[in-house]
């Protein structure tokens, strides 16, 4: 390892890690690999020219918790890199953990069932309902910090160890909750918008706004949210009529149509009395009939390859 001091008055230390070779040997034939791990041959106290330039980069968001990393965090929320095993045991005995081994799995499972979080491929992700809950708690200045949670956990641990009676623990907790909820009437929260959970299928061919899967009296259909439907009446049913052909669209077909693609179908031409292959496409302007807007279809044919 080489330690380089950069700066005259308040030097910063920059460490380079790698290997120094007395003789490259066979690595002289693999110079690319040698350059990746070899350090320059510098002497102690040697001065070298440096040319540091600022580089604009974006910081990466924190990684999602996995089953393992969330479990470790809940068990040791204040763990430091240099903590020993004895330090970890002491924290656990003092109650410095979030939940317990017996309760964590049930709490996490309930959060998933309610829709606050989801677990996919061993990775937890927050869902729209979970974001709404967090934002609502922040608006009413609810202390969601690990420190506050651990304080309540330490109270339980004190009861378990006999250092605090159950009655005293209840009085302490009741006092905290009464103080906390006493001024909640001063806050007003918006009602949760369930439509935030709806998956987006694509863009409206007419106005460009998002299209969602909705439930109607005659089954599912694909249109805008209620507020946007007042401005654009686009609505796509699963069963459509395209130039006299009754077609039942699959989810894949609908996503294709709403993303500018042309799913292919075998259609029937009554005039020529034969079947033909063609893609179907929704035109970007509606067809007006009896003062109502309807979907106008367009056929797209594949270009035949020249031999």
PDB file of C-alpha atoms in Angstrom:
ATOM      1  CA  UNK A   1       0.000   0.000   0.000  1.00  0.00           C
ATOM      2  CA  UNK A   2       1.264   3.487  -0.858  1.00  0.00           C
ATOM      3  CA  UNK A   3       0.189   6.510   1.204  1.00  0.00           C
ATOM      4  CA  UNK A   4       0.310   9.806  -0.741  1.00  0.00           C
ATOM      5  CA  UNK A   5      -0.012  13.164   1.058  1.00  0.00           C
ATOM      6  CA  UNK A   6      -1.634  15.770  -1.220  1.00  0.00           C
ATOM      7  CA  UNK A   7      -1.609  19.464  -0.238  1.00  0.00           C
ATOM      8  CA  UNK A   8       0.846  21.736   1.530  1.00  0.00           C
ATOM      9  CA  UNK A   9      -0.993  23.169   4.549  1.00  0.00           C
ATOM     10  CA  UNK A  10      -3.717  20.608   5.255  1.00  0.00           C
ATOM     11  CA  UNK A  11      -2.618  17.556   3.313  1.00  0.00           C
ATOM     12  CA  UNK A  12      -5.109  14.839   2.500  1.00  0.00           C
ATOM     13  CA  UNK A  13      -4.044  11.220   2.593  1.00  0.00           C
ATOM     14  CA  UNK A  14      -4.751   9.085  -0.488  1.00  0.00           C
ATOM     15  CA  UNK A  15      -4.023   5.380  -0.281  1.00  0.00           C
ATOM     16  CA  UNK A  16      -3.225   3.193  -3.259  1.00  0.00           C
ATOM     17  CA  UNK A  17      -3.578  -0.545  -2.771  1.00  0.00           C
ATOM     18  CA  UNK A  18      -1.951  -3.161  -4.941  1.00  0.00           C
ATOM     19  CA  UNK A  19       1.277  -5.100  -5.348  1.00  0.00           C
ATOM     20  CA  UNK A  20       4.861  -4.201  -6.197  1.00  0.00           C
ATOM     21  CA  UNK A  21       6.898  -6.662  -8.248  1.00  0.00           C
ATOM     22  CA  UNK A  22      10.647  -7.061  -8.007  1.00  0.00           C
ATOM     23  CA  UNK A  23      10.497  -8.999 -11.260  1.00  0.00           C
ATOM     24  CA  UNK A  24       7.488  -9.404 -13.531  1.00  0.00           C
ATOM     25  CA  UNK A  25       8.505 -12.894 -14.636  1.00  0.00           C
ATOM     26  CA  UNK A  26       5.706 -14.501 -16.620  1.00  0.00           C
ATOM     27  CA  UNK A  27       3.521 -11.418 -16.040  1.00  0.00           C
ATOM     28  CA  UNK A  28       5.532  -9.460 -18.585  1.00  0.00           C
ATOM     29  CA  UNK A  29       3.581 -11.498 -21.169  1.00  0.00           C
ATOM     30  CA  UNK A  30       0.319 -10.503 -19.493  1.00  0.00           C
ATOM     31  CA  UNK A  31       1.013  -6.800 -19.063  1.00  0.00           C
ATOM     32  CA  UNK A  32      -2.658  -5.774 -18.909  1.00  0.00           C
ATOM     33  CA  UNK A  33      -3.233  -7.931 -15.829  1.00  0.00           C
ATOM     34  CA  UNK A  34       0.027  -6.759 -14.245  1.00  0.00           C
ATOM     35  CA  UNK A  35      -0.908  -3.088 -14.687  1.00  0.00           C
ATOM     36  CA  UNK A  36      -4.212  -3.637 -12.907  1.00  0.00           C
ATOM     37  CA  UNK A  37      -2.561  -4.822  -9.676  1.00  0.00           C
ATOM     38  CA  UNK A  38       0.958  -3.314  -9.723  1.00  0.00           C
ATOM     39  CA  UNK A  39       1.944  -0.113  -7.893  1.00  0.00           C
ATOM     40  CA  UNK A  40       4.556   2.356  -9.138  1.00  0.00           C
ATOM     41  CA  UNK A  41       8.053   1.999  -7.685  1.00  0.00           C
ATOM     42  CA  UNK A  42       8.142   5.057  -5.402  1.00  0.00           C
ATOM     43  CA  UNK A  43      10.582   5.944  -2.617  1.00  0.00           C
ATOM     44  CA  UNK A  44       9.630   7.267   0.829  1.00  0.00           C
ATOM     45  CA  UNK A  45       9.494  11.078   0.754  1.00  0.00           C
ATOM     46  CA  UNK A  46       9.561  11.223  -3.052  1.00  0.00           C
ATOM     47  CA  UNK A  47       7.597  14.135  -4.563  1.00  0.00           C
ATOM     48  CA  UNK A  48       5.437  13.403  -7.572  1.00  0.00           C
ATOM     49  CA  UNK A  49       3.319  15.716  -9.789  1.00  0.00           C
ATOM     50  CA  UNK A  50      -0.443  15.375  -9.367  1.00  0.00           C
ATOM     51  CA  UNK A  51      -3.215  16.638 -11.575  1.00  0.00           C
ATOM     52  CA  UNK A  52      -6.587  16.120  -9.898  1.00  0.00           C
ATOM     53  CA  UNK A  53      -9.645  17.324 -11.778  1.00  0.00           C
ATOM     54  CA  UNK A  54     -13.252  17.354 -10.570  1.00  0.00           C
ATOM     55  CA  UNK A  55     -15.481  14.766 -12.233  1.00  0.00           C
ATOM     56  CA  UNK A  56     -19.233  15.190 -12.226  1.00  0.00           C
ATOM     57  CA  UNK A  57     -21.008  12.015 -11.122  1.00  0.00           C
ATOM     58  CA  UNK A  58     -24.336  11.054  -9.617  1.00  0.00           C
ATOM     59  CA  UNK A  59     -24.537   9.378  -6.252  1.00  0.00           C
ATOM     60  CA  UNK A  60     -26.134   5.942  -6.198  1.00  0.00           C
ATOM     61  CA  UNK A  61     -29.301   5.482  -4.123  1.00  0.00           C
ATOM     62  CA  UNK A  62     -28.990   3.187  -1.112  1.00  0.00           C
ATOM     63  CA  UNK A  63     -29.516  -0.484  -1.885  1.00  0.00           C
ATOM     64  CA  UNK A  64     -32.813  -2.169  -1.062  1.00  0.00           C
ATOM     65  CA  UNK A  65     -32.840  -4.351   2.013  1.00  0.00           C
ATOM     66  CA  UNK A  66     -32.655  -8.086   1.466  1.00  0.00           C
ATOM     67  CA  UNK A  67     -34.061 -10.648   3.906  1.00  0.00           C
ATOM     68  CA  UNK A  68     -30.571 -11.031   5.397  1.00  0.00           C
ATOM     69  CA  UNK A  69     -29.567  -7.351   5.586  1.00  0.00           C
ATOM     70  CA  UNK A  70     -32.920  -6.276   7.094  1.00  0.00           C
ATOM     71  CA  UNK A  71     -32.663  -9.024   9.703  1.00  0.00           C
ATOM     72  CA  UNK A  72     -29.147  -7.903  10.604  1.00  0.00           C
ATOM     73  CA  UNK A  73     -30.191  -4.252  10.819  1.00  0.00           C
ATOM     74  CA  UNK A  74     -33.195  -4.943  13.072  1.00  0.00           C
ATOM     75  CA  UNK A  75     -31.007  -7.030  15.380  1.00  0.00           C
ATOM     76  CA  UNK A  76     -28.160  -4.481  15.532  1.00  0.00           C
ATOM     77  CA  UNK A  77     -29.594  -1.052  14.439  1.00  0.00           C
ATOM     78  CA  UNK A  78     -26.651   0.885  15.930  1.00  0.00           C
ATOM     79  CA  UNK A  79     -23.864  -1.514  15.060  1.00  0.00           C
ATOM     80  CA  UNK A  80     -20.526   0.067  14.163  1.00  0.00           C
ATOM     81  CA  UNK A  81     -17.813  -1.444  12.015  1.00  0.00           C
ATOM     82  CA  UNK A  82     -15.371  -1.769  14.903  1.00  0.00           C
ATOM     83  CA  UNK A  83     -17.873  -3.324  17.338  1.00  0.00           C
ATOM     84  CA  UNK A  84     -16.708  -6.593  18.834  1.00  0.00           C
ATOM     85  CA  UNK A  85     -18.871  -9.649  19.441  1.00  0.00           C
ATOM     86  CA  UNK A  86     -19.063  -8.677  23.132  1.00  0.00           C
ATOM     87  CA  UNK A  87     -20.410  -5.255  22.149  1.00  0.00           C
ATOM     88  CA  UNK A  88     -23.152  -6.897  20.079  1.00  0.00           C
ATOM     89  CA  UNK A  89     -24.185  -9.205  22.930  1.00  0.00           C
ATOM     90  CA  UNK A  90     -24.268  -6.266  25.357  1.00  0.00           C
ATOM     91  CA  UNK A  91     -26.535  -4.289  23.004  1.00  0.00           C
ATOM     92  CA  UNK A  92     -28.921  -7.239  22.725  1.00  0.00           C
ATOM     93  CA  UNK A  93     -29.026  -7.700  26.515  1.00  0.00           C
ATOM     94  CA  UNK A  94     -29.752  -3.984  26.963  1.00  0.00           C
ATOM     95  CA  UNK A  95     -32.625  -4.215  24.458  1.00  0.00           C
ATOM     96  CA  UNK A  96     -30.914  -2.271  21.663  1.00  0.00           C
ATOM     97  CA  UNK A  97     -32.828  -4.030  18.884  1.00  0.00           C
ATOM     98  CA  UNK A  98     -35.977  -3.384  16.872  1.00  0.00           C
ATOM     99  CA  UNK A  99     -38.563  -6.044  17.633  1.00  0.00           C
ATOM    100  CA  UNK A 100     -37.542  -9.473  18.806  1.00  0.00           C
ATOM    101  CA  UNK A 101     -36.626 -12.729  17.114  1.00  0.00           C
ATOM    102  CA  UNK A 102     -40.163 -13.964  17.843  1.00  0.00           C
ATOM    103  CA  UNK A 103     -42.069 -10.895  16.582  1.00  0.00           C
ATOM    104  CA  UNK A 104     -40.104  -9.614  13.564  1.00  0.00           C
ATOM    105  CA  UNK A 105     -41.261 -12.243  11.077  1.00  0.00           C
ATOM    106  CA  UNK A 106     -44.932 -11.612  11.932  1.00  0.00           C
ATOM    107  CA  UNK A 107     -44.569  -7.817  11.686  1.00  0.00           C
ATOM    108  CA  UNK A 108     -42.840  -8.038   8.304  1.00  0.00           C
ATOM    109  CA  UNK A 109     -45.418 -10.535   7.007  1.00  0.00           C
ATOM    110  CA  UNK A 110     -48.257  -8.225   8.078  1.00  0.00           C
ATOM    111  CA  UNK A 111     -46.597  -5.260   6.341  1.00  0.00           C
ATOM    112  CA  UNK A 112     -46.454  -7.338   3.143  1.00  0.00           C
ATOM    113  CA  UNK A 113     -50.091  -8.520   3.453  1.00  0.00           C
ATOM    114  CA  UNK A 114     -51.367  -4.973   4.047  1.00  0.00           C
ATOM    115  CA  UNK A 115     -49.415  -3.742   1.021  1.00  0.00           C
ATOM    116  CA  UNK A 116     -46.842  -1.471   2.678  1.00  0.00           C
ATOM    117  CA  UNK A 117     -43.897  -3.446   1.305  1.00  0.00           C
ATOM    118  CA  UNK A 118     -43.313  -6.316  -1.107  1.00  0.00           C
ATOM    119  CA  UNK A 119     -40.781  -9.131  -1.209  1.00  0.00           C
ATOM    120  CA  UNK A 120     -39.557 -10.186  -4.628  1.00  0.00           C
ATOM    121  CA  UNK A 121     -36.482 -12.321  -5.285  1.00  0.00           C
ATOM    122  CA  UNK A 122     -35.338 -11.972  -1.683  1.00  0.00           C
ATOM    123  CA  UNK A 123     -35.423  -8.133  -1.873  1.00  0.00           C
ATOM    124  CA  UNK A 124     -37.831  -5.845   0.018  1.00  0.00           C
ATOM    125  CA  UNK A 125     -39.330  -2.823  -1.752  1.00  0.00           C
ATOM    126  CA  UNK A 126     -41.660  -0.146  -0.451  1.00  0.00           C
ATOM    127  CA  UNK A 127     -45.049   0.101  -2.189  1.00  0.00           C
ATOM    128  CA  UNK A 128     -47.247   3.201  -2.791  1.00  0.00           C
ATOM    129  CA  UNK A 129     -49.329   2.454   0.316  1.00  0.00           C
ATOM    130  CA  UNK A 130     -46.143   2.254   2.375  1.00  0.00           C
ATOM    131  CA  UNK A 131     -44.931   5.594   1.014  1.00  0.00           C
ATOM    132  CA  UNK A 132     -48.300   7.136   1.890  1.00  0.00           C
ATOM    133  CA  UNK A 133     -48.036   5.830   5.467  1.00  0.00           C
ATOM    134  CA  UNK A 134     -44.482   7.166   5.914  1.00  0.00           C
ATOM    135  CA  UNK A 135     -45.396  10.570   4.443  1.00  0.00           C
ATOM    136  CA  UNK A 136     -48.495  10.770   6.674  1.00  0.00           C
ATOM    137  CA  UNK A 137     -46.477   9.972   9.806  1.00  0.00           C
ATOM    138  CA  UNK A 138     -43.933  12.608   8.821  1.00  0.00           C
ATOM    139  CA  UNK A 139     -46.701  15.212   8.410  1.00  0.00           C
ATOM    140  CA  UNK A 140     -47.900  14.622  11.985  1.00  0.00           C
ATOM    141  CA  UNK A 141     -44.268  14.671  13.187  1.00  0.00           C
ATOM    142  CA  UNK A 142     -44.300  11.071  14.311  1.00  0.00           C
ATOM    143  CA  UNK A 143     -40.881   9.992  15.573  1.00  0.00           C
ATOM    144  CA  UNK A 144     -40.119   6.892  13.485  1.00  0.00           C
ATOM    145  CA  UNK A 145     -36.420   6.870  14.289  1.00  0.00           C
ATOM    146  CA  UNK A 146     -34.718   3.632  15.342  1.00  0.00           C
ATOM    147  CA  UNK A 147     -33.744   5.395  18.597  1.00  0.00           C
ATOM    148  CA  UNK A 148     -37.406   5.926  19.580  1.00  0.00           C
ATOM    149  CA  UNK A 149     -38.306   2.328  18.745  1.00  0.00           C
ATOM    150  CA  UNK A 150     -35.327   0.989  20.668  1.00  0.00           C
ATOM    151  CA  UNK A 151     -36.270   3.072  23.730  1.00  0.00           C
ATOM    152  CA  UNK A 152     -39.616   1.255  23.908  1.00  0.00           C
ATOM    153  CA  UNK A 153     -37.835  -2.045  23.344  1.00  0.00           C
ATOM    154  CA  UNK A 154     -35.460  -1.272  26.230  1.00  0.00           C
ATOM    155  CA  UNK A 155     -38.467  -0.658  28.469  1.00  0.00           C
ATOM    156  CA  UNK A 156     -39.713  -4.170  27.669  1.00  0.00           C
ATOM    157  CA  UNK A 157     -36.254  -5.583  28.322  1.00  0.00           C
ATOM    158  CA  UNK A 158     -36.163  -3.818  31.714  1.00  0.00           C
ATOM    159  CA  UNK A 159     -39.449  -5.504  32.614  1.00  0.00           C
ATOM    160  CA  UNK A 160     -38.071  -8.864  31.507  1.00  0.00           C
ATOM    161  CA  UNK A 161     -34.947  -8.401  33.660  1.00  0.00           C
ATOM    162  CA  UNK A 162     -36.978  -7.287  36.678  1.00  0.00           C
ATOM    163  CA  UNK A 163     -35.578  -3.757  36.755  1.00  0.00           C
ATOM    164  CA  UNK A 164     -38.999  -2.231  35.982  1.00  0.00           C
ATOM    165  CA  UNK A 165     -42.485  -3.356  36.978  1.00  0.00           C
ATOM    166  CA  UNK A 166     -45.216  -3.960  34.414  1.00  0.00           C
ATOM    167  CA  UNK A 167     -47.348  -1.200  35.961  1.00  0.00           C
ATOM    168  CA  UNK A 168     -44.517   1.341  35.761  1.00  0.00           C
ATOM    169  CA  UNK A 169     -43.829   0.327  32.152  1.00  0.00           C
ATOM    170  CA  UNK A 170     -47.507   0.832  31.268  1.00  0.00           C
ATOM    171  CA  UNK A 171     -47.616   4.227  32.980  1.00  0.00           C
ATOM    172  CA  UNK A 172     -44.478   5.328  31.129  1.00  0.00           C
ATOM    173  CA  UNK A 173     -45.796   4.129  27.758  1.00  0.00           C
ATOM    174  CA  UNK A 174     -49.282   5.561  28.333  1.00  0.00           C
ATOM    175  CA  UNK A 175     -47.805   8.950  29.228  1.00  0.00           C
ATOM    176  CA  UNK A 176     -45.749   8.993  26.037  1.00  0.00           C
ATOM    177  CA  UNK A 177     -48.704   7.981  23.819  1.00  0.00           C
ATOM    178  CA  UNK A 178     -51.062  10.515  25.431  1.00  0.00           C
ATOM    179  CA  UNK A 179     -48.563  13.331  24.866  1.00  0.00           C
ATOM    180  CA  UNK A 180     -47.976  12.189  21.320  1.00  0.00           C
ATOM    181  CA  UNK A 181     -51.609  11.833  20.204  1.00  0.00           C
ATOM    182  CA  UNK A 182     -52.924  14.874  22.090  1.00  0.00           C
ATOM    183  CA  UNK A 183     -52.335  17.302  19.204  1.00  0.00           C
ATOM    184  CA  UNK A 184     -53.116  15.044  16.217  1.00  0.00           C
ATOM    185  CA  UNK A 185     -56.449  16.841  15.733  1.00  0.00           C
ATOM    186  CA  UNK A 186     -54.469  19.836  14.483  1.00  0.00           C
ATOM    187  CA  UNK A 187     -53.404  17.928  11.375  1.00  0.00           C
ATOM    188  CA  UNK A 188     -55.411  17.006   8.293  1.00  0.00           C
ATOM    189  CA  UNK A 189     -54.327  14.155   6.033  1.00  0.00           C
ATOM    190  CA  UNK A 190     -55.388  13.495   2.477  1.00  0.00           C
ATOM    191  CA  UNK A 191     -57.266  10.268   1.810  1.00  0.00           C
ATOM    192  CA  UNK A 192     -55.170   7.455   0.398  1.00  0.00           C
ATOM    193  CA  UNK A 193     -55.476   7.210  -3.383  1.00  0.00           C
ATOM    194  CA  UNK A 194     -55.843   3.506  -4.183  1.00  0.00           C
ATOM    195  CA  UNK A 195     -55.267   4.229  -7.851  1.00  0.00           C
ATOM    196  CA  UNK A 196     -51.584   4.814  -7.033  1.00  0.00           C
ATOM    197  CA  UNK A 197     -51.326   1.006  -6.797  1.00  0.00           C
ATOM    198  CA  UNK A 198     -52.661   0.457 -10.307  1.00  0.00           C
ATOM    199  CA  UNK A 199     -50.076  -0.755 -12.816  1.00  0.00           C
ATOM    200  CA  UNK A 200     -49.553   1.486 -15.827  1.00  0.00           C
ATOM    201  CA  UNK A 201     -50.163  -0.297 -19.144  1.00  0.00           C
ATOM    202  CA  UNK A 202     -48.918   2.374 -21.507  1.00  0.00           C
ATOM    203  CA  UNK A 203     -49.847   5.739 -22.979  1.00  0.00           C
ATOM    204  CA  UNK A 204     -53.117   6.890 -24.490  1.00  0.00           C
ATOM    205  CA  UNK A 205     -52.847   7.035 -28.315  1.00  0.00           C
ATOM    206  CA  UNK A 206     -55.100  10.117 -28.284  1.00  0.00           C
ATOM    207  CA  UNK A 207     -53.681  12.331 -25.512  1.00  0.00           C
ATOM    208  CA  UNK A 208     -50.502  10.610 -24.328  1.00  0.00           C
ATOM    209  CA  UNK A 209     -51.522  10.285 -20.667  1.00  0.00           C
ATOM    210  CA  UNK A 210     -51.124   6.985 -18.756  1.00  0.00           C
ATOM    211  CA  UNK A 211     -53.645   4.164 -19.220  1.00  0.00           C
ATOM    212  CA  UNK A 212     -54.624   1.782 -16.403  1.00  0.00           C
ATOM    213  CA  UNK A 213     -56.642  -1.394 -16.009  1.00  0.00           C
ATOM    214  CA  UNK A 214     -60.052  -0.571 -14.512  1.00  0.00           C
ATOM    215  CA  UNK A 215     -63.068  -2.610 -13.456  1.00  0.00           C
ATOM    216  CA  UNK A 216     -66.447  -1.847 -15.000  1.00  0.00           C
ATOM    217  CA  UNK A 217     -69.957  -3.301 -15.041  1.00  0.00           C
ATOM    218  CA  UNK A 218     -69.127  -5.428 -18.084  1.00  0.00           C
ATOM    219  CA  UNK A 219     -65.672  -6.507 -16.923  1.00  0.00           C
ATOM    220  CA  UNK A 220     -62.197  -5.037 -17.157  1.00  0.00           C
ATOM    221  CA  UNK A 221     -61.368  -2.168 -19.488  1.00  0.00           C
ATOM    222  CA  UNK A 222     -58.359   0.106 -20.056  1.00  0.00           C
ATOM    223  CA  UNK A 223     -58.645   3.845 -19.660  1.00  0.00           C
ATOM    224  CA  UNK A 224     -57.555   6.911 -17.676  1.00  0.00           C
ATOM    225  CA  UNK A 225     -58.021   7.621 -14.000  1.00  0.00           C
ATOM    226  CA  UNK A 226     -61.285   9.359 -13.166  1.00  0.00           C
ATOM    227  CA  UNK A 227     -59.923  12.931 -13.309  1.00  0.00           C
ATOM    228  CA  UNK A 228     -58.308  12.431 -16.725  1.00  0.00           C
ATOM    229  CA  UNK A 229     -61.387  10.671 -18.190  1.00  0.00           C
ATOM    230  CA  UNK A 230     -63.252  13.992 -18.029  1.00  0.00           C
ATOM    231  CA  UNK A 231     -60.802  15.352 -20.616  1.00  0.00           C
ATOM    232  CA  UNK A 232     -60.181  12.229 -22.721  1.00  0.00           C
ATOM    233  CA  UNK A 233     -62.765   9.477 -23.239  1.00  0.00           C
ATOM    234  CA  UNK A 234     -60.361   6.793 -24.523  1.00  0.00           C
ATOM    235  CA  UNK A 235     -61.424   3.321 -23.396  1.00  0.00           C
ATOM    236  CA  UNK A 236     -60.206  -0.030 -24.696  1.00  0.00           C
ATOM    237  CA  UNK A 237     -62.150  -3.242 -24.108  1.00  0.00           C
ATOM    238  CA  UNK A 238     -60.657  -6.728 -24.170  1.00  0.00           C
ATOM    239  CA  UNK A 239     -63.069  -7.723 -26.957  1.00  0.00           C
ATOM    240  CA  UNK A 240     -62.861  -5.456 -29.994  1.00  0.00           C
ATOM    241  CA  UNK A 241     -64.188  -5.420 -33.543  1.00  0.00           C
ATOM    242  CA  UNK A 242     -61.551  -4.718 -36.182  1.00  0.00           C
ATOM    243  CA  UNK A 243     -62.931  -4.457 -39.729  1.00  0.00           C
ATOM    244  CA  UNK A 244     -65.635  -7.031 -39.017  1.00  0.00           C
ATOM    245  CA  UNK A 245     -63.360  -9.375 -37.053  1.00  0.00           C
ATOM    246  CA  UNK A 246     -64.165 -10.082 -33.389  1.00  0.00           C
ATOM    247  CA  UNK A 247     -60.835 -10.181 -31.532  1.00  0.00           C
ATOM    248  CA  UNK A 248     -60.159 -10.927 -27.867  1.00  0.00           C
ATOM    249  CA  UNK A 249     -57.044  -9.082 -26.793  1.00  0.00           C
ATOM    250  CA  UNK A 250     -54.600 -10.564 -24.302  1.00  0.00           C
ATOM    251  CA  UNK A 251     -52.765  -8.517 -21.663  1.00  0.00           C
ATOM    252  CA  UNK A 252     -49.678  -8.692 -23.885  1.00  0.00           C
ATOM    253  CA  UNK A 253     -51.649  -7.407 -26.894  1.00  0.00           C
ATOM    254  CA  UNK A 254     -53.032  -4.488 -24.861  1.00  0.00           C
ATOM    255  CA  UNK A 255     -49.611  -3.486 -23.586  1.00  0.00           C
ATOM    256  CA  UNK A 256     -48.303  -3.639 -27.170  1.00  0.00           C
ATOM    257  CA  UNK A 257     -51.097  -1.434 -28.510  1.00  0.00           C
ATOM    258  CA  UNK A 258     -50.621   1.124 -25.726  1.00  0.00           C
ATOM    259  CA  UNK A 259     -46.881   1.269 -26.396  1.00  0.00           C
ATOM    260  CA  UNK A 260     -47.099   1.959 -30.128  1.00  0.00           C
ATOM    261  CA  UNK A 261     -46.624  -1.633 -31.304  1.00  0.00           C
ATOM    262  CA  UNK A 262     -48.776  -3.656 -33.707  1.00  0.00           C
ATOM    263  CA  UNK A 263     -49.754  -7.137 -32.490  1.00  0.00           C
ATOM    264  CA  UNK A 264     -50.460  -9.520 -35.363  1.00  0.00           C
ATOM    265  CA  UNK A 265     -53.671 -11.486 -35.941  1.00  0.00           C
ATOM    266  CA  UNK A 266     -55.222 -13.750 -38.532  1.00  0.00           C
ATOM    267  CA  UNK A 267     -58.159 -11.809 -39.945  1.00  0.00           C
ATOM    268  CA  UNK A 268     -60.894 -12.671 -42.433  1.00  0.00           C
ATOM    269  CA  UNK A 269     -61.733 -10.642 -45.526  1.00  0.00           C
ATOM    270  CA  UNK A 270     -65.410 -11.049 -46.392  1.00  0.00           C
ATOM    271  CA  UNK A 271     -64.986  -9.406 -49.822  1.00  0.00           C
ATOM    272  CA  UNK A 272     -62.130 -11.734 -50.871  1.00  0.00           C
ATOM    273  CA  UNK A 273     -63.452 -14.666 -48.804  1.00  0.00           C
ATOM    274  CA  UNK A 274     -60.032 -15.555 -47.383  1.00  0.00           C
ATOM    275  CA  UNK A 275     -57.834 -15.165 -44.290  1.00  0.00           C
ATOM    276  CA  UNK A 276     -54.844 -12.865 -44.108  1.00  0.00           C
ATOM    277  CA  UNK A 277     -52.179 -11.863 -41.579  1.00  0.00           C
ATOM    278  CA  UNK A 278     -51.967  -8.269 -40.409  1.00  0.00           C
ATOM    279  CA  UNK A 279     -50.969  -6.168 -37.460  1.00  0.00           C
ATOM    280  CA  UNK A 280     -53.514  -3.862 -35.845  1.00  0.00           C
ATOM    281  CA  UNK A 281     -52.830  -0.346 -34.625  1.00  0.00           C
ATOM    282  CA  UNK A 282     -54.855   2.339 -32.842  1.00  0.00           C
ATOM    283  CA  UNK A 283     -54.908   5.654 -34.728  1.00  0.00           C
ATOM    284  CA  UNK A 284     -53.879   8.738 -32.759  1.00  0.00           C
ATOM    285  CA  UNK A 285     -57.238  10.410 -33.391  1.00  0.00           C
ATOM    286  CA  UNK A 286     -60.683   9.022 -32.476  1.00  0.00           C
ATOM    287  CA  UNK A 287     -63.495   8.231 -34.883  1.00  0.00           C
ATOM    288  CA  UNK A 288     -66.587  10.348 -34.234  1.00  0.00           C
ATOM    289  CA  UNK A 289     -69.952   8.575 -34.400  1.00  0.00           C
ATOM    290  CA  UNK A 290     -73.241   9.920 -32.996  1.00  0.00           C
ATOM    291  CA  UNK A 291     -71.273  12.626 -31.156  1.00  0.00           C
ATOM    292  CA  UNK A 292     -69.122  10.023 -29.381  1.00  0.00           C
ATOM    293  CA  UNK A 293     -65.457   9.194 -29.792  1.00  0.00           C
ATOM    294  CA  UNK A 294     -64.549   5.631 -30.736  1.00  0.00           C
ATOM    295  CA  UNK A 295     -61.272   3.859 -31.410  1.00  0.00           C
ATOM    296  CA  UNK A 296     -60.268   4.005 -35.066  1.00  0.00           C
ATOM    297  CA  UNK A 297     -58.273   0.952 -36.185  1.00  0.00           C
ATOM    298  CA  UNK A 298     -55.551   0.695 -38.771  1.00  0.00           C
ATOM    299  CA  UNK A 299     -54.098  -2.423 -40.412  1.00  0.00           C
ATOM    300  CA  UNK A 300     -50.333  -2.803 -40.740  1.00  0.00           C
ATOM    301  CA  UNK A 301     -48.930  -5.292 -43.243  1.00  0.00           C
ATOM    302  CA  UNK A 302     -45.439  -6.724 -43.218  1.00  0.00           C
ATOM    303  CA  UNK A 303     -43.273  -5.785 -46.154  1.00  0.00           C
ATOM    304  CA  UNK A 304     -42.499  -8.788 -48.310  1.00  0.00           C
ATOM    305  CA  UNK A 305     -38.810  -9.500 -48.681  1.00  0.00           C
ATOM    306  CA  UNK A 306     -37.511  -9.240 -52.224  1.00  0.00           C
ATOM    307  CA  UNK A 307     -35.898 -12.406 -53.513  1.00  0.00           C
TER     308      UNK A 307
END
